Amino acid sequence: MALKVKQVKHENIRNFCIIAHIDHGKSTLADRLLEETHVVENAHAIDQILDDMDLERERGITIKSHAIRMTYEMDGELYVMNLIDTPGHVDFAYEVSRSLASCDGALLLVDASQGIEAQTMSNLYLAMDNDLEIIPVINKIDLPKADVEGTEHDIMENLGVDADMIYRISARTGQGVSALLEGIVKHIPAPKGDASNPTKALIFDSYFDPYRGVIVLVRLFEGQLRKDDAIKLMSTDKRYEIEEIGYLGLKKEKAEGLRAGDVGYIIANIKQVRDARVGDTITLFDAPCDEAMPGFEEPKPMVYSGIFPLDKEDHESLRDSLGKLQLNDAALSYEPESSLALGFGFRCGFLGMLHLEIIKERLYREYNVPIIATTPSVKFLVTLTDGAQVVIYNPVDYPDPVKIDHVQEPIMDCEIIVPTDYVGNIMKLAQERRGIQKDMQYIDEKRVSIHYELPLIEIIFDFYDKLKSVSRGYASLDYTFREYRKSDVVKVDILINGEKVDAMSFICHESKAYNWGKSVTEKLQEVIPRQLYKVALQASIGSKIIARSTINAMRKNVTAKCYGGDISRKRKLLEKQKAGKKRMKEIGSVQVPQEAFLEVLKADRE
């Protein structure tokens, strides 16, 4: 059983995290560490113990960061280890940065069969920026295709460490994990800070409990916190009283207080996660510290999409569900929106496409609300001819082109790490997506790191899928926001039978407008049922039609009953049919099935 230890010597505390690319075995290593320190007796019973969402287990990714306290005995001394787990996906880079800021060291986990990848490098630089002690770890050494020597060479080149500093393990079998635990004690420094200084604690995560309110996870850098203390959050200046405080085992362990160096939780009757944002600083209300911890940022949505209920009667349920999700996820933003085609819904802001997919999946699974999401968009800055600047999240709000002076779109700094065999494919793909190559660096004789500036609108649709496709799965991608830059972007409207369908409008670069528009009209041609008259599907920029597809009319053979007789009799019937179709087209409206909106999302964005 795990040792129940409330306090150990300050110098025997170790706060660390595991940084790795997606699928390099981070959650599996966490399972083995919990097993080795007897927090759980058989971690094999449930894989990915710290990943408590079904979605996390299915996709093999960590969505929310987690933390857990372990005790370990070595040379007669008792040590407390706080593992602060981090998400691995680029969408959650800010959460990763705050988790790293809470640590004193990091295990750099590299898959022996895949080597160092873009996300690994990105998180490594973040760890170095936070002055963390890095322990390199090569995982999956038991795999037949593991290239342990090659991976070791890569790590030595990138980190400048000796081979004897690199630990070789198999997180799946547990091989080498006990030696790694000893390495954590030896190499990761004890936390700095003094319990007698003014209190300063960093929030590295927070989540909503329906019975207790917001539970805040903190790392104390200075001073101490005790039950019933009056505290304040430095970004909002709000006052709260600590109702419960303690440590983070598999279940929460109550304590009298936390002191400098400790990692634990606080319950203080905070009602919403947005009031206790990740990265904020907690201090005592009556004796505050001089300044907050650096690095605090408000979450910035990068991708916007309209979310509408499939059944119009589910609108209230969707509102409630988004409200509940936002209690747990302060990065999700939403506001009411209406569409002529889809009715009432919400315009939502997300950190990235993975974040959007997760929210869509959770709405359906956890709240049983089937939804349609409109074509994702990004934030554009539009400067009008009168000098005013407007921010556009939704294509429907795009101003009349006559009133626009210029438009700026978000540009990202991208790093792509790829085997040298596929460099040509990657460069061709990046060029098609309006990428500007900045530099190319050879990591070793087999792999190269290419830096590009790419517009975000070109990344959010299927860039990642295409990247994996042209590199046979070997390329990896990391990106960060760079700036807003002037660009020739236009709004493309989709017209069905001459009527604009607002939910299908999109904003893209002028050079892509024809291809994207043609792709959408062709997709619609496949899914909209044939009518008794011809239906025109058009893509337009303003009043200019740039692409068209046609759904041919169903034709009833009205002359079938004419057996012989004069030709004028048949012609009369056909003219009557023609006139009827013309009248029907004037008054008829095309019913657009729900599948059509889903198909538009799959349209090729070359």
PDB file of N, CA, C and O in Angstrom, residues 444-500:
ATOM      1  N   ASP A 444      19.782  15.030 -38.013  1.00  0.00           N
ATOM      2  CA  ASP A 444      20.809  14.007 -38.246  1.00  0.00           C
ATOM      3  C   ASP A 444      20.764  13.658 -39.724  1.00  0.00           C
ATOM      4  O   ASP A 444      20.101  14.334 -40.509  1.00  0.00           O
ATOM      5  N   GLU A 445      21.481  12.583 -40.106  1.00  0.00           N
ATOM      6  CA  GLU A 445      21.525  12.246 -41.539  1.00  0.00           C
ATOM      7  C   GLU A 445      20.186  11.745 -42.078  1.00  0.00           C
ATOM      8  O   GLU A 445      19.957  11.707 -43.284  1.00  0.00           O
ATOM      9  N   LYS A 446      19.249  11.399 -41.178  1.00  0.00           N
ATOM     10  CA  LYS A 446      17.968  10.847 -41.634  1.00  0.00           C
ATOM     11  C   LYS A 446      16.800  11.826 -41.534  1.00  0.00           C
ATOM     12  O   LYS A 446      15.795  11.660 -42.214  1.00  0.00           O
ATOM     13  N   ARG A 447      16.887  12.827 -40.654  1.00  0.00           N
ATOM     14  CA  ARG A 447      15.707  13.674 -40.417  1.00  0.00           C
ATOM     15  C   ARG A 447      16.061  15.154 -40.475  1.00  0.00           C
ATOM     16  O   ARG A 447      17.190  15.552 -40.165  1.00  0.00           O
ATOM     17  N   VAL A 448      15.056  15.924 -40.878  1.00  0.00           N
ATOM     18  CA  VAL A 448      15.266  17.356 -41.065  1.00  0.00           C
ATOM     19  C   VAL A 448      14.115  18.132 -40.422  1.00  0.00           C
ATOM     20  O   VAL A 448      12.974  17.653 -40.373  1.00  0.00           O
ATOM     21  N   SER A 449      14.434  19.311 -39.884  1.00  0.00           N
ATOM     22  CA  SER A 449      13.419  20.202 -39.305  1.00  0.00           C
ATOM     23  C   SER A 449      13.251  21.391 -40.256  1.00  0.00           C
ATOM     24  O   SER A 449      14.224  22.095 -40.546  1.00  0.00           O
ATOM     25  N   ILE A 450      12.007  21.592 -40.752  1.00  0.00           N
ATOM     26  CA  ILE A 450      11.730  22.692 -41.682  1.00  0.00           C
ATOM     27  C   ILE A 450      10.801  23.682 -40.992  1.00  0.00           C
ATOM     28  O   ILE A 450       9.780  23.288 -40.414  1.00  0.00           O
ATOM     29  N   HIS A 451      11.160  24.960 -41.058  1.00  0.00           N
ATOM     30  CA  HIS A 451      10.330  26.008 -40.448  1.00  0.00           C
ATOM     31  C   HIS A 451       9.604  26.783 -41.539  1.00  0.00           C
ATOM     32  O   HIS A 451      10.217  27.218 -42.517  1.00  0.00           O
ATOM     33  N   TYR A 452       8.300  26.943 -41.352  1.00  0.00           N
ATOM     34  CA  TYR A 452       7.459  27.661 -42.316  1.00  0.00           C
ATOM     35  C   TYR A 452       6.632  28.715 -41.598  1.00  0.00           C
ATOM     36  O   TYR A 452       6.320  28.568 -40.403  1.00  0.00           O
ATOM     37  N   GLU A 453       6.246  29.727 -42.347  1.00  0.00           N
ATOM     38  CA  GLU A 453       5.163  30.613 -41.926  1.00  0.00           C
ATOM     39  C   GLU A 453       3.954  30.219 -42.755  1.00  0.00           C
ATOM     40  O   GLU A 453       4.000  30.261 -43.985  1.00  0.00           O
ATOM     41  N   LEU A 454       2.885  29.793 -42.067  1.00  0.00           N
ATOM     42  CA  LEU A 454       1.682  29.310 -42.763  1.00  0.00           C
ATOM     43  C   LEU A 454       0.448  30.029 -42.244  1.00  0.00           C
ATOM     44  O   LEU A 454       0.310  30.227 -41.031  1.00  0.00           O
ATOM     45  N   PRO A 455      -0.477  30.432 -43.131  1.00  0.00           N
ATOM     46  CA  PRO A 455      -1.741  31.012 -42.652  1.00  0.00           C
ATOM     47  C   PRO A 455      -2.551  29.953 -41.894  1.00  0.00           C
ATOM     48  O   PRO A 455      -2.635  28.802 -42.319  1.00  0.00           O
ATOM     49  N   LEU A 456      -3.157  30.371 -40.768  1.00  0.00           N
ATOM     50  CA  LEU A 456      -3.916  29.425 -39.944  1.00  0.00           C
ATOM     51  C   LEU A 456      -5.091  28.816 -40.713  1.00  0.00           C
ATOM     52  O   LEU A 456      -5.409  27.641 -40.529  1.00  0.00           O
ATOM     53  N   ILE A 457      -5.725  29.596 -41.599  1.00  0.00           N
ATOM     54  CA  ILE A 457      -6.884  29.080 -42.351  1.00  0.00           C
ATOM     55  C   ILE A 457      -6.481  27.889 -43.219  1.00  0.00           C
ATOM     56  O   ILE A 457      -7.288  27.018 -43.528  1.00  0.00           O
ATOM     57  N   GLU A 458      -5.187  27.821 -43.608  1.00  0.00           N
ATOM     58  CA  GLU A 458      -4.704  26.712 -44.439  1.00  0.00           C
ATOM     59  C   GLU A 458      -4.380  25.473 -43.593  1.00  0.00           C
ATOM     60  O   GLU A 458      -4.280  24.371 -44.110  1.00  0.00           O
ATOM     61  N   ILE A 459      -4.193  25.682 -42.284  1.00  0.00           N
ATOM     62  CA  ILE A 459      -3.811  24.565 -41.404  1.00  0.00           C
ATOM     63  C   ILE A 459      -5.037  23.846 -40.860  1.00  0.00           C
ATOM     64  O   ILE A 459      -5.040  22.630 -40.691  1.00  0.00           O
ATOM     65  N   ILE A 460      -6.135  24.604 -40.593  1.00  0.00           N
ATOM     66  CA  ILE A 460      -7.187  24.041 -39.738  1.00  0.00           C
ATOM     67  C   ILE A 460      -8.037  22.956 -40.400  1.00  0.00           C
ATOM     68  O   ILE A 460      -8.684  22.194 -39.699  1.00  0.00           O
ATOM     69  N   PHE A 461      -8.060  22.888 -41.728  1.00  0.00           N
ATOM     70  CA  PHE A 461      -8.956  21.900 -42.342  1.00  0.00           C
ATOM     71  C   PHE A 461      -8.347  20.501 -42.359  1.00  0.00           C
ATOM     72  O   PHE A 461      -8.651  19.679 -41.529  1.00  0.00           O
ATOM     73  N   ASP A 462      -7.449  20.245 -43.277  1.00  0.00           N
ATOM     74  CA  ASP A 462      -6.933  18.878 -43.402  1.00  0.00           C
ATOM     75  C   ASP A 462      -5.422  18.859 -43.589  1.00  0.00           C
ATOM     76  O   ASP A 462      -4.865  17.908 -44.093  1.00  0.00           O
ATOM     77  N   PHE A 463      -4.749  19.945 -43.171  1.00  0.00           N
ATOM     78  CA  PHE A 463      -3.301  20.027 -43.382  1.00  0.00           C
ATOM     79  C   PHE A 463      -2.584  18.898 -42.657  1.00  0.00           C
ATOM     80  O   PHE A 463      -1.694  18.257 -43.210  1.00  0.00           O
ATOM     81  N   TYR A 464      -2.997  18.643 -41.403  1.00  0.00           N
ATOM     82  CA  TYR A 464      -2.331  17.605 -40.608  1.00  0.00           C
ATOM     83  C   TYR A 464      -2.519  16.232 -41.256  1.00  0.00           C
ATOM     84  O   TYR A 464      -1.573  15.444 -41.342  1.00  0.00           O
ATOM     85  N   ASP A 465      -3.748  15.951 -41.730  1.00  0.00           N
ATOM     86  CA  ASP A 465      -4.015  14.665 -42.394  1.00  0.00           C
ATOM     87  C   ASP A 465      -3.175  14.521 -43.657  1.00  0.00           C
ATOM     88  O   ASP A 465      -2.600  13.468 -43.928  1.00  0.00           O
ATOM     89  N   LYS A 466      -3.124  15.608 -44.443  1.00  0.00           N
ATOM     90  CA  LYS A 466      -2.341  15.573 -45.685  1.00  0.00           C
ATOM     91  C   LYS A 466      -0.845  15.398 -45.387  1.00  0.00           C
ATOM     92  O   LYS A 466      -0.124  14.700 -46.091  1.00  0.00           O
ATOM     93  N   LEU A 467      -0.398  16.065 -44.313  1.00  0.00           N
ATOM     94  CA  LEU A 467       1.009  15.970 -43.900  1.00  0.00           C
ATOM     95  C   LEU A 467       1.372  14.521 -43.584  1.00  0.00           C
ATOM     96  O   LEU A 467       2.404  14.004 -44.029  1.00  0.00           O
ATOM     97  N   LYS A 468       0.497  13.862 -42.814  1.00  0.00           N
ATOM     98  CA  LYS A 468       0.740  12.449 -42.477  1.00  0.00           C
ATOM     99  C   LYS A 468       0.684  11.580 -43.728  1.00  0.00           C
ATOM    100  O   LYS A 468       1.435  10.620 -43.877  1.00  0.00           O
ATOM    101  N   SER A 469      -0.215  11.926 -44.635  1.00  0.00           N
ATOM    102  CA  SER A 469      -0.412  11.138 -45.852  1.00  0.00           C
ATOM    103  C   SER A 469       0.818  11.203 -46.759  1.00  0.00           C
ATOM    104  O   SER A 469       1.316  10.178 -47.222  1.00  0.00           O
ATOM    105  N   VAL A 470       1.339  12.413 -47.019  1.00  0.00           N
ATOM    106  CA  VAL A 470       2.470  12.539 -47.953  1.00  0.00           C
ATOM    107  C   VAL A 470       3.789  12.071 -47.338  1.00  0.00           C
ATOM    108  O   VAL A 470       4.774  11.894 -48.047  1.00  0.00           O
ATOM    109  N   SER A 471       3.803  11.874 -46.001  1.00  0.00           N
ATOM    110  CA  SER A 471       5.051  11.419 -45.360  1.00  0.00           C
ATOM    111  C   SER A 471       4.907  10.004 -44.809  1.00  0.00           C
ATOM    112  O   SER A 471       5.739   9.552 -44.034  1.00  0.00           O
ATOM    113  N   ARG A 472       3.811   9.324 -45.203  1.00  0.00           N
ATOM    114  CA  ARG A 472       3.511   7.972 -44.712  1.00  0.00           C
ATOM    115  C   ARG A 472       3.477   7.904 -43.185  1.00  0.00           C
ATOM    116  O   ARG A 472       3.913   6.920 -42.576  1.00  0.00           O
ATOM    117  N   GLY A 473       3.009   8.988 -42.576  1.00  0.00           N
ATOM    118  CA  GLY A 473       2.825   8.987 -41.121  1.00  0.00           C
ATOM    119  C   GLY A 473       4.025   9.435 -40.319  1.00  0.00           C
ATOM    120  O   GLY A 473       3.964   9.522 -39.100  1.00  0.00           O
ATOM    121  N   TYR A 474       5.161   9.734 -40.992  1.00  0.00           N
ATOM    122  CA  TYR A 474       6.394  10.024 -40.241  1.00  0.00           C
ATOM    123  C   TYR A 474       6.547  11.490 -39.846  1.00  0.00           C
ATOM    124  O   TYR A 474       7.286  11.816 -38.936  1.00  0.00           O
ATOM    125  N   ALA A 475       5.906  12.404 -40.571  1.00  0.00           N
ATOM    126  CA  ALA A 475       6.094  13.836 -40.282  1.00  0.00           C
ATOM    127  C   ALA A 475       5.354  14.230 -39.016  1.00  0.00           C
ATOM    128  O   ALA A 475       4.306  13.673 -38.701  1.00  0.00           O
ATOM    129  N   SER A 476       5.897  15.195 -38.288  1.00  0.00           N
ATOM    130  CA  SER A 476       5.207  15.717 -37.112  1.00  0.00           C
ATOM    131  C   SER A 476       5.193  17.242 -37.200  1.00  0.00           C
ATOM    132  O   SER A 476       6.070  17.859 -37.806  1.00  0.00           O
ATOM    133  N   LEU A 477       4.162  17.840 -36.583  1.00  0.00           N
ATOM    134  CA  LEU A 477       3.897  19.273 -36.758  1.00  0.00           C
ATOM    135  C   LEU A 477       3.723  19.956 -35.406  1.00  0.00           C
ATOM    136  O   LEU A 477       3.111  19.406 -34.504  1.00  0.00           O
ATOM    137  N   ASP A 478       4.286  21.153 -35.312  1.00  0.00           N
ATOM    138  CA  ASP A 478       4.030  22.002 -34.157  1.00  0.00           C
ATOM    139  C   ASP A 478       3.886  23.434 -34.662  1.00  0.00           C
ATOM    140  O   ASP A 478       4.584  23.827 -35.593  1.00  0.00           O
ATOM    141  N   TYR A 479       2.946  24.206 -34.099  1.00  0.00           N
ATOM    142  CA  TYR A 479       2.794  25.580 -34.574  1.00  0.00           C
ATOM    143  C   TYR A 479       2.416  26.523 -33.444  1.00  0.00           C
ATOM    144  O   TYR A 479       1.791  26.121 -32.459  1.00  0.00           O
ATOM    145  N   THR A 480       2.844  27.777 -33.574  1.00  0.00           N
ATOM    146  CA  THR A 480       2.502  28.819 -32.604  1.00  0.00           C
ATOM    147  C   THR A 480       2.125  30.086 -33.375  1.00  0.00           C
ATOM    148  O   THR A 480       2.584  30.294 -34.502  1.00  0.00           O
ATOM    149  N   PHE A 481       1.314  30.923 -32.743  1.00  0.00           N
ATOM    150  CA  PHE A 481       0.855  32.146 -33.395  1.00  0.00           C
ATOM    151  C   PHE A 481       2.018  33.116 -33.582  1.00  0.00           C
ATOM    152  O   PHE A 481       2.842  33.306 -32.684  1.00  0.00           O
ATOM    153  N   ARG A 482       2.095  33.742 -34.769  1.00  0.00           N
ATOM    154  CA  ARG A 482       3.158  34.708 -35.054  1.00  0.00           C
ATOM    155  C   ARG A 482       2.608  36.137 -35.107  1.00  0.00           C
ATOM    156  O   ARG A 482       2.996  36.981 -34.313  1.00  0.00           O
ATOM    157  N   GLU A 483       1.668  36.414 -36.064  1.00  0.00           N
ATOM    158  CA  GLU A 483       1.172  37.773 -36.235  1.00  0.00           C
ATOM    159  C   GLU A 483      -0.041  37.779 -37.159  1.00  0.00           C
ATOM    160  O   GLU A 483      -0.356  36.773 -37.792  1.00  0.00           O
ATOM    161  N   TYR A 484      -0.700  38.926 -37.237  1.00  0.00           N
ATOM    162  CA  TYR A 484      -1.718  39.154 -38.267  1.00  0.00           C
ATOM    163  C   TYR A 484      -1.046  39.855 -39.444  1.00  0.00           C
ATOM    164  O   TYR A 484      -0.270  40.787 -39.247  1.00  0.00           O
ATOM    165  N   ARG A 485      -1.345  39.385 -40.668  1.00  0.00           N
ATOM    166  CA  ARG A 485      -0.673  39.911 -41.855  1.00  0.00           C
ATOM    167  C   ARG A 485      -1.682  40.207 -42.953  1.00  0.00           C
ATOM    168  O   ARG A 485      -2.642  39.450 -43.140  1.00  0.00           O
ATOM    169  N   LYS A 486      -1.452  41.297 -43.682  1.00  0.00           N
ATOM    170  CA  LYS A 486      -2.348  41.702 -44.766  1.00  0.00           C
ATOM    171  C   LYS A 486      -2.429  40.586 -45.808  1.00  0.00           C
ATOM    172  O   LYS A 486      -1.407  39.986 -46.163  1.00  0.00           O
ATOM    173  N   SER A 487      -3.646  40.319 -46.297  1.00  0.00           N
ATOM    174  CA  SER A 487      -3.827  39.197 -47.219  1.00  0.00           C
ATOM    175  C   SER A 487      -5.041  39.435 -48.120  1.00  0.00           C
ATOM    176  O   SER A 487      -5.972  40.149 -47.750  1.00  0.00           O
ATOM    177  N   ASP A 488      -5.008  38.835 -49.324  1.00  0.00           N
ATOM    178  CA  ASP A 488      -6.127  38.960 -50.275  1.00  0.00           C
ATOM    179  C   ASP A 488      -7.158  37.870 -50.000  1.00  0.00           C
ATOM    180  O   ASP A 488      -7.232  36.875 -50.736  1.00  0.00           O
ATOM    181  N   VAL A 489      -7.933  38.029 -48.937  1.00  0.00           N
ATOM    182  CA  VAL A 489      -8.951  37.019 -48.642  1.00  0.00           C
ATOM    183  C   VAL A 489     -10.318  37.528 -49.092  1.00  0.00           C
ATOM    184  O   VAL A 489     -10.566  38.736 -49.136  1.00  0.00           O
ATOM    185  N   VAL A 490     -11.177  36.578 -49.442  1.00  0.00           N
ATOM    186  CA  VAL A 490     -12.524  36.911 -49.919  1.00  0.00           C
ATOM    187  C   VAL A 490     -13.544  36.007 -49.244  1.00  0.00           C
ATOM    188  O   VAL A 490     -13.206  34.933 -48.749  1.00  0.00           O
ATOM    189  N   LYS A 491     -14.794  36.465 -49.243  1.00  0.00           N
ATOM    190  CA  LYS A 491     -15.881  35.636 -48.727  1.00  0.00           C
ATOM    191  C   LYS A 491     -16.559  34.955 -49.918  1.00  0.00           C
ATOM    192  O   LYS A 491     -16.904  35.609 -50.904  1.00  0.00           O
ATOM    193  N   VAL A 492     -16.709  33.642 -49.824  1.00  0.00           N
ATOM    194  CA  VAL A 492     -17.388  32.877 -50.880  1.00  0.00           C
ATOM    195  C   VAL A 492     -18.757  32.449 -50.360  1.00  0.00           C
ATOM    196  O   VAL A 492     -18.862  31.818 -49.298  1.00  0.00           O
ATOM    197  N   ASP A 493     -19.804  32.828 -51.087  1.00  0.00           N
ATOM    198  CA  ASP A 493     -21.169  32.423 -50.735  1.00  0.00           C
ATOM    199  C   ASP A 493     -21.568  31.210 -51.558  1.00  0.00           C
ATOM    200  O   ASP A 493     -21.158  31.079 -52.720  1.00  0.00           O
ATOM    201  N   ILE A 494     -22.357  30.324 -50.967  1.00  0.00           N
ATOM    202  CA  ILE A 494     -22.911  29.172 -51.694  1.00  0.00           C
ATOM    203  C   ILE A 494     -24.398  29.446 -51.935  1.00  0.00           C
ATOM    204  O   ILE A 494     -25.137  29.755 -50.987  1.00  0.00           O
ATOM    205  N   LEU A 495     -24.798  29.370 -53.196  1.00  0.00           N
ATOM    206  CA  LEU A 495     -26.195  29.617 -53.571  1.00  0.00           C
ATOM    207  C   LEU A 495     -26.830  28.326 -54.063  1.00  0.00           C
ATOM    208  O   LEU A 495     -26.239  27.613 -54.891  1.00  0.00           O
ATOM    209  N   ILE A 496     -27.998  28.013 -53.537  1.00  0.00           N
ATOM    210  CA  ILE A 496     -28.772  26.867 -54.016  1.00  0.00           C
ATOM    211  C   ILE A 496     -30.045  27.418 -54.650  1.00  0.00           C
ATOM    212  O   ILE A 496     -30.846  28.062 -53.966  1.00  0.00           O
ATOM    213  N   ASN A 497     -30.150  27.212 -55.954  1.00  0.00           N
ATOM    214  CA  ASN A 497     -31.300  27.731 -56.697  1.00  0.00           C
ATOM    215  C   ASN A 497     -31.411  29.258 -56.553  1.00  0.00           C
ATOM    216  O   ASN A 497     -32.504  29.810 -56.437  1.00  0.00           O
ATOM    217  N   GLY A 498     -30.257  29.914 -56.509  1.00  0.00           N
ATOM    218  CA  GLY A 498     -30.232  31.376 -56.443  1.00  0.00           C
ATOM    219  C   GLY A 498     -30.336  31.945 -55.049  1.00  0.00           C
ATOM    220  O   GLY A 498     -30.220  33.152 -54.858  1.00  0.00           O
ATOM    221  N   GLU A 499     -30.542  31.089 -54.019  1.00  0.00           N
ATOM    222  CA  GLU A 499     -30.666  31.582 -52.642  1.00  0.00           C
ATOM    223  C   GLU A 499     -29.397  31.273 -51.859  1.00  0.00           C
ATOM    224  O   GLU A 499     -28.905  30.152 -51.880  1.00  0.00           O
ATOM    225  N   LYS A 500     -28.879  32.286 -51.129  1.00  0.00           N
ATOM    226  CA  LYS A 500     -27.672  32.088 -50.322  1.00  0.00           C
ATOM    227  C   LYS A 500     -27.990  31.189 -49.127  1.00  0.00           C
ATOM    228  O   LYS A 500     -29.013  31.357 -48.470  1.00  0.00           O
TER     229      LYS A 500
END
